[in-house]
PDB file of C-alpha atoms in Angstrom:
ATOM      1  CA  GLN A   1      29.667  45.146   1.035  1.00 62.00           C
ATOM      2  CA  ARG A   2      30.473  41.731   2.911  1.00 63.00           C
ATOM      3  CA  ALA A   3      26.856  41.311   4.109  1.00 66.00           C
ATOM      4  CA  ASP A   4      25.501  41.979   0.434  1.00 70.00           C
ATOM      5  CA  ARG A   5      27.960  39.298  -0.722  1.00 69.00           C
ATOM      6  CA  PHE A   6      26.363  36.740   1.684  1.00 69.00           C
ATOM      7  CA  GLY A   7      22.807  37.907   0.802  1.00 69.00           C
ATOM      8  CA  ILE A   8      22.319  39.255   4.418  1.00 70.00           C
ATOM      9  CA  GLN A   9      20.053  42.234   4.733  1.00 73.00           C
ATOM     10  CA  LEU A  10      22.011  44.637   6.756  1.00 73.00           C
ATOM     11  CA  GLU A  11      20.876  48.066   8.410  1.00 78.00           C
ATOM     12  CA  LYS A  12      23.373  50.033  10.114  1.00 82.00           C
ATOM     13  CA  VAL A  13      22.241  51.552  13.507  1.00 86.00           C
ATOM     14  CA  VAL A  14      24.238  54.323  15.127  1.00 87.00           C
ATOM     15  CA  GLY A  15      24.234  53.721  18.860  1.00 89.00           C
ATOM     16  CA  ILE A  16      23.289  56.438  21.359  1.00 91.00           C
ATOM     17  CA  ALA A  17      26.464  58.207  22.389  1.00 92.00           C
ATOM     18  CA  SER A  18      27.260  58.241  25.995  1.00 93.00           C
ATOM     19  CA  GLY A  19      27.650  62.002  25.880  1.00 94.00           C
ATOM     20  CA  ASN A  20      24.021  62.229  25.042  1.00 93.00           C
ATOM     21  CA  ILE A  21      23.066  60.267  28.134  1.00 93.00           C
ATOM     22  CA  SER A  22      22.017  62.115  31.489  1.00 94.00           C
ATOM     23  CA  LEU A  23      21.867  59.764  34.449  1.00 95.00           C
ATOM     24  CA  ASP A  24      19.354  62.406  35.926  1.00 94.00           C
ATOM     25  CA  GLU A  25      16.926  61.810  33.031  1.00 95.00           C
ATOM     26  CA  PRO A  26      18.064  58.532  31.410  1.00 95.00           C
ATOM     27  CA  PRO A  27      16.332  57.054  28.250  1.00 94.00           C
ATOM     28  CA  ILE A  28      15.444  54.109  30.358  1.00 94.00           C
ATOM     29  CA  PRO A  29      14.541  53.672  34.027  1.00 96.00           C
ATOM     30  CA  ILE A  30      17.614  52.840  36.209  1.00 96.00           C
ATOM     31  CA  ARG A  31      16.731  50.852  39.241  1.00 95.00           C
ATOM     32  CA  ASP A  32      17.579  47.737  41.204  1.00 94.00           C
ATOM     33  CA  VAL A  33      21.491  48.551  40.897  1.00 96.00           C
ATOM     34  CA  PRO A  34      23.349  46.179  43.147  1.00 95.00           C
ATOM     35  CA  SER A  35      24.658  48.047  46.187  1.00 92.00           C
ATOM     36  CA  ASN A  36      28.340  47.383  45.297  1.00 89.00           C
ATOM     37  CA  ASP A  37      27.950  48.593  41.760  1.00 91.00           C
ATOM     38  CA  TRP A  38      27.892  51.851  39.961  1.00 91.00           C
ATOM     39  CA  VAL A  39      26.132  53.170  36.701  1.00 95.00           C
ATOM     40  CA  ALA A  40      28.128  54.745  33.826  1.00 95.00           C
ATOM     41  CA  ALA A  41      26.474  56.756  31.063  1.00 96.00           C
ATOM     42  CA  GLY A  42      28.118  54.494  28.473  1.00 95.00           C
ATOM     43  CA  GLN A  43      26.652  51.401  29.912  1.00 95.00           C
ATOM     44  CA  VAL A  44      23.234  52.980  29.829  1.00 96.00           C
ATOM     45  CA  ALA A  45      23.803  54.073  26.241  1.00 96.00           C
ATOM     46  CA  VAL A  46      24.636  50.412  25.219  1.00 95.00           C
ATOM     47  CA  PHE A  47      21.645  48.981  26.947  1.00 95.00           C
ATOM     48  CA  SER A  48      19.237  51.669  25.449  1.00 96.00           C
ATOM     49  CA  THR A  49      20.629  51.071  21.931  1.00 95.00           C
ATOM     50  CA  TYR A  50      19.944  47.429  22.164  1.00 95.00           C
ATOM     51  CA  ILE A  51      16.337  48.059  23.621  1.00 96.00           C
ATOM     52  CA  SER A  52      15.698  50.469  20.839  1.00 95.00           C
ATOM     53  CA  VAL A  53      17.029  47.990  18.156  1.00 95.00           C
ATOM     54  CA  TRP A  54      14.938  45.200  19.716  1.00 96.00           C
ATOM     55  CA  LYS A  55      11.783  47.279  19.842  1.00 97.00           C
ATOM     56  CA  ASP A  56      12.216  48.248  16.142  1.00 96.00           C
ATOM     57  CA  ALA A  57      12.802  44.716  15.022  1.00 95.00           C
ATOM     58  CA  TRP A  58       9.681  43.612  16.852  1.00 97.00           C
ATOM     59  CA  LYS A  59       7.505  46.428  15.447  1.00 97.00           C
ATOM     60  CA  ARG A  60       8.797  45.598  11.936  1.00 95.00           C
ATOM     61  CA  GLY A  61       7.824  41.806  12.235  1.00 96.00           C
ATOM     62  CA  PHE A  62      11.418  40.272  11.888  1.00 93.00           C
ATOM     63  CA  ASN A  63      11.653  36.696  12.592  1.00 92.00           C
ATOM     64  CA  THR A  64      15.208  36.907  13.100  1.00 91.00           C
ATOM     65  CA  THR A  65      17.258  39.828  14.097  1.00 92.00           C
ATOM     66  CA  ALA A  66      21.117  39.801  14.205  1.00 88.00           C
ATOM     67  CA  ILE A  67      23.271  42.350  16.091  1.00 89.00           C
ATOM     68  CA  PHE A  68      26.841  42.740  15.130  1.00 84.00           C
ATOM     69  CA  GLU A  69      28.621  45.646  16.879  1.00 85.00           C
ATOM     70  CA  ASP A  70      31.114  47.549  14.778  1.00 81.00           C
ATOM     71  CA  ASP A  71      34.026  45.576  15.850  1.00 80.00           C
ATOM     72  CA  VAL A  72      32.652  42.196  14.839  1.00 77.00           C
ATOM     73  CA  PHE A  73      32.913  40.640  11.256  1.00 72.00           C
ATOM     74  CA  LEU A  74      31.553  37.480   9.911  1.00 70.00           C
ATOM     75  CA  SER A  75      34.265  35.150   8.578  1.00 74.00           C
ATOM     76  CA  ASP A  76      33.821  34.271   4.821  1.00 76.00           C
ATOM     77  CA  GLU A  77      33.107  30.707   5.858  1.00 74.00           C
ATOM     78  CA  MET A  78      30.362  31.584   8.348  1.00 73.00           C
ATOM     79  CA  GLY A  79      28.692  34.204   5.949  1.00 74.00           C
ATOM     80  CA  GLN A  80      28.490  31.609   3.308  1.00 75.00           C
ATOM     81  CA  ARG A  81      27.233  28.924   5.593  1.00 76.00           C
ATOM     82  CA  PHE A  82      24.625  31.272   7.352  1.00 77.00           C
ATOM     83  CA  PRO A  83      21.425  29.909   5.747  1.00 80.00           C
ATOM     84  CA  GLU A  84      22.647  26.346   6.450  1.00 82.00           C
ATOM     85  CA  VAL A  85      23.384  27.134  10.059  1.00 82.00           C
ATOM     86  CA  PHE A  86      19.875  28.468  10.650  1.00 84.00           C
ATOM     87  CA  GLN A  87      18.274  25.510   8.931  1.00 87.00           C
ATOM     88  CA  MET A  88      20.198  23.100  11.196  1.00 88.00           C
ATOM     89  CA  ILE A  89      19.296  25.078  14.299  1.00 90.00           C
ATOM     90  CA  GLU A  90      15.613  25.206  13.327  1.00 91.00           C
ATOM     91  CA  ALA A  91      15.624  21.425  12.681  1.00 91.00           C
ATOM     92  CA  ALA A  92      17.147  20.870  16.020  1.00 91.00           C
ATOM     93  CA  SER A  93      14.446  22.992  17.561  1.00 93.00           C
ATOM     94  CA  MET A  94      11.962  20.519  16.147  1.00 93.00           C
ATOM     95  CA  VAL A  95      13.862  17.635  17.647  1.00 92.00           C
ATOM     96  CA  HIS A  96      14.219  19.110  21.124  1.00 92.00           C
ATOM     97  CA  ARG A  97      10.535  20.530  20.880  1.00 94.00           C
ATOM     98  CA  LYS A  98      11.836  23.741  22.142  1.00 94.00           C
ATOM     99  CA  PRO A  99      12.246  27.094  20.365  1.00 95.00           C
ATOM    100  CA  TRP A 100      15.667  28.943  20.569  1.00 96.00           C
ATOM    101  CA  SER A 101      15.771  32.446  21.735  1.00 97.00           C
ATOM    102  CA  MET A 102      19.216  33.856  21.036  1.00 96.00           C
ATOM    103  CA  ILE A 103      22.416  32.851  19.434  1.00 92.00           C
ATOM    104  CA  LEU A 104      26.005  33.995  20.695  1.00 91.00           C
ATOM    105  CA  PHE A 105      28.637  33.989  18.145  1.00 84.00           C
ATOM    106  CA  ARG A 106      31.155  35.625  20.491  1.00 83.00           C
ATOM    107  CA  ARG A 107      31.293  35.331  24.318  1.00 87.00           C
ATOM    108  CA  THR A 108      32.941  34.811  27.695  1.00 84.00           C
ATOM    109  CA  PRO A 109      31.329  31.890  29.377  1.00 84.00           C
ATOM    110  CA  LEU A 110      30.986  32.211  33.121  1.00 86.00           C
ATOM    111  CA  TYR A 111      31.068  28.473  33.726  1.00 85.00           C
ATOM    112  CA  ARG A 112      32.961  25.545  32.116  1.00 84.00           C
ATOM    113  CA  VAL A 113      31.388  24.864  28.625  1.00 84.00           C
ATOM    114  CA  GLU A 114      31.829  21.211  29.273  1.00 82.00           C
ATOM    115  CA  ARG A 115      28.499  21.379  31.099  1.00 78.00           C
ATOM    116  CA  GLU A 116      26.767  22.365  27.856  1.00 86.00           C
ATOM    117  CA  MET A 117      24.307  20.275  26.001  1.00 86.00           C
ATOM    118  CA  VAL A 118      24.803  19.774  22.224  1.00 86.00           C
ATOM    119  CA  TRP A 119      21.900  21.501  20.429  1.00 86.00           C
ATOM    120  CA  SER A 120      22.893  20.525  16.878  1.00 83.00           C
ATOM    121  CA  PRO A 121      26.186  19.365  14.985  1.00 74.00           C
ATOM    122  CA  MET A 122      27.660  21.829  12.673  1.00 67.00           C
ATOM    123  CA  TYR A 123      30.130  21.919   9.917  1.00 56.00           C
ATOM    124  CA  GLY A 124      33.433  19.990  10.619  1.00 57.00           C
ATOM    125  CA  ASP A 125      33.618  19.055  14.215  1.00 61.00           C
ATOM    126  CA  HIS A 126      32.124  22.249  15.556  1.00 69.00           C
ATOM    127  CA  GLN A 127      28.607  22.094  17.495  1.00 81.00           C
ATOM    128  CA  VAL A 128      26.122  24.393  18.554  1.00 87.00           C
ATOM    129  CA  THR A 129      25.532  24.123  22.180  1.00 88.00           C
ATOM    130  CA  VAL A 130      23.012  25.437  24.799  1.00 88.00           C
ATOM    131  CA  ALA A 131      25.063  28.110  26.476  1.00 90.00           C
ATOM    132  CA  VAL A 132      25.839  28.385  30.029  1.00 90.00           C
ATOM    133  CA  PRO A 133      25.401  31.893  31.477  1.00 89.00           C
ATOM    134  CA  SER A 134      27.741  34.005  29.409  1.00 89.00           C
ATOM    135  CA  TRP A 135      28.708  37.611  28.712  1.00 87.00           C
ATOM    136  CA  GLY A 136      28.838  38.644  25.158  1.00 84.00           C
ATOM    137  CA  CYS A 137      26.112  40.252  23.030  1.00 83.00           C
ATOM    138  CA  ALA A 138      28.245  42.010  20.502  1.00 85.00           C
ATOM    139  CA  ALA A 139      27.652  39.301  17.959  1.00 85.00           C
ATOM    140  CA  SER A 140      24.205  37.736  18.578  1.00 91.00           C
ATOM    141  CA  VAL A 141      21.010  36.745  16.796  1.00 92.00           C
ATOM    142  CA  PHE A 142      17.592  36.698  18.255  1.00 95.00           C
ATOM    143  CA  SER A 143      14.461  34.744  17.234  1.00 96.00           C
ATOM    144  CA  ARG A 144      11.051  36.601  17.158  1.00 97.00           C
ATOM    145  CA  GLN A 145      10.203  34.733  20.445  1.00 96.00           C
ATOM    146  CA  GLY A 146      13.698  35.680  21.765  1.00 97.00           C
ATOM    147  CA  LEU A 147      12.993  39.338  21.023  1.00 97.00           C
ATOM    148  CA  ARG A 148       9.720  39.279  22.927  1.00 98.00           C
ATOM    149  CA  PHE A 149      11.470  37.620  25.932  1.00 98.00           C
ATOM    150  CA  VAL A 150      14.138  40.259  26.327  1.00 97.00           C
ATOM    151  CA  LEU A 151      11.700  43.235  25.651  1.00 98.00           C
ATOM    152  CA  ASP A 152       9.598  41.670  28.388  1.00 98.00           C
ATOM    153  CA  HIS A 153      12.351  40.927  30.736  1.00 97.00           C
ATOM    154  CA  MET A 154      14.691  43.969  30.301  1.00 96.00           C
ATOM    155  CA  THR A 155      12.634  46.993  30.897  1.00 95.00           C
ATOM    156  CA  HIS A 156      15.064  48.961  32.965  1.00 96.00           C
ATOM    157  CA  TYR A 157      18.812  49.274  33.567  1.00 96.00           C
ATOM    158  CA  SER A 158      20.316  47.642  36.645  1.00 96.00           C
ATOM    159  CA  VAL A 159      23.561  46.110  35.340  1.00 96.00           C
ATOM    160  CA  PRO A 160      25.426  46.170  31.947  1.00 95.00           C
ATOM    161  CA  ILE A 161      23.509  44.260  29.230  1.00 95.00           C
ATOM    162  CA  ASP A 162      25.884  41.322  29.153  1.00 94.00           C
ATOM    163  CA  VAL A 163      25.590  40.778  32.854  1.00 94.00           C
ATOM    164  CA  ARG A 164      21.636  40.993  32.431  1.00 96.00           C
ATOM    165  CA  ILE A 165      21.705  38.480  29.636  1.00 95.00           C
ATOM    166  CA  SER A 166      23.579  36.010  31.696  1.00 95.00           C
ATOM    167  CA  GLU A 167      21.201  36.508  34.525  1.00 96.00           C
ATOM    168  CA  LEU A 168      18.359  35.684  32.078  1.00 97.00           C
ATOM    169  CA  ILE A 169      20.177  32.552  30.971  1.00 95.00           C
ATOM    170  CA  ALA A 170      20.738  31.356  34.533  1.00 95.00           C
ATOM    171  CA  ALA A 171      17.080  32.207  35.679  1.00 97.00           C
ATOM    172  CA  TYR A 172      14.765  31.227  32.896  1.00 97.00           C
ATOM    173  CA  PRO A 173      15.313  27.780  31.146  1.00 95.00           C
ATOM    174  CA  GLU A 174      12.781  28.801  28.514  1.00 95.00           C
ATOM    175  CA  PHE A 175      15.111  31.415  27.404  1.00 97.00           C
ATOM    176  CA  THR A 176      17.190  29.067  25.203  1.00 96.00           C
ATOM    177  CA  VAL A 177      20.578  30.724  24.347  1.00 95.00           C
ATOM    178  CA  LEU A 178      22.739  28.741  21.907  1.00 93.00           C
ATOM    179  CA  SER A 179      26.555  29.258  21.428  1.00 89.00           C
ATOM    180  CA  LEU A 180      28.118  29.066  18.128  1.00 83.00           C
ATOM    181  CA  CYS A 181      31.643  30.231  19.289  1.00 78.00           C
ATOM    182  CA  TYR A 182      34.684  28.316  17.788  1.00 65.00           C
ATOM    183  CA  ASN A 183      36.717  29.138  20.862  1.00 60.00           C
ATOM    184  CA  ASP A 184      34.873  27.332  23.469  1.00 57.00           C
ATOM    185  CA  ASN A 185      33.613  24.324  21.731  1.00 45.00           C
ATOM    186  CA  PRO A 186      33.254  21.334  24.128  1.00 44.00           C
ATOM    187  CA  ASP A 187      35.045  18.144  23.082  1.00 45.00           C
TER     188      ASP A 187
END
């Protein structure tokens, strides 16, 4: 109902249940797991669900794909300003001459956010920043280019999805991940 109120096309996706995952025959390959780590069926289920959603969005030709897990809700203010937010982000892409790949609405930054470059101003004194490596995919948006990037670089399970995203942010400058998180806005 809330998505309809904001004019956002919403499609509910039921994630893969961890009880349906066999680590002997996983839905995606498991390899390159760090020697000091372990693999849980729930982690593979979440990773596989995201891959499935990304593949479906790519196949359907979506230019922008938002993923909000079942415990995430847009505030009324953000929902109403969604179109304006994306216009500002796209305008900043033109200024920076660089496309954005992913936007995080909720995250745990792994480094001090004061190191983040401002991407674009927002409403009030809140800014969109280029994210330092961060954990947090539960509220995220992908551009078409971002979908292609994650589909090309996330072909197997090795670590939980949030950890893998943070690795991609650190390793690939062309994977431009933005933060639109109120709780970590640099001053």
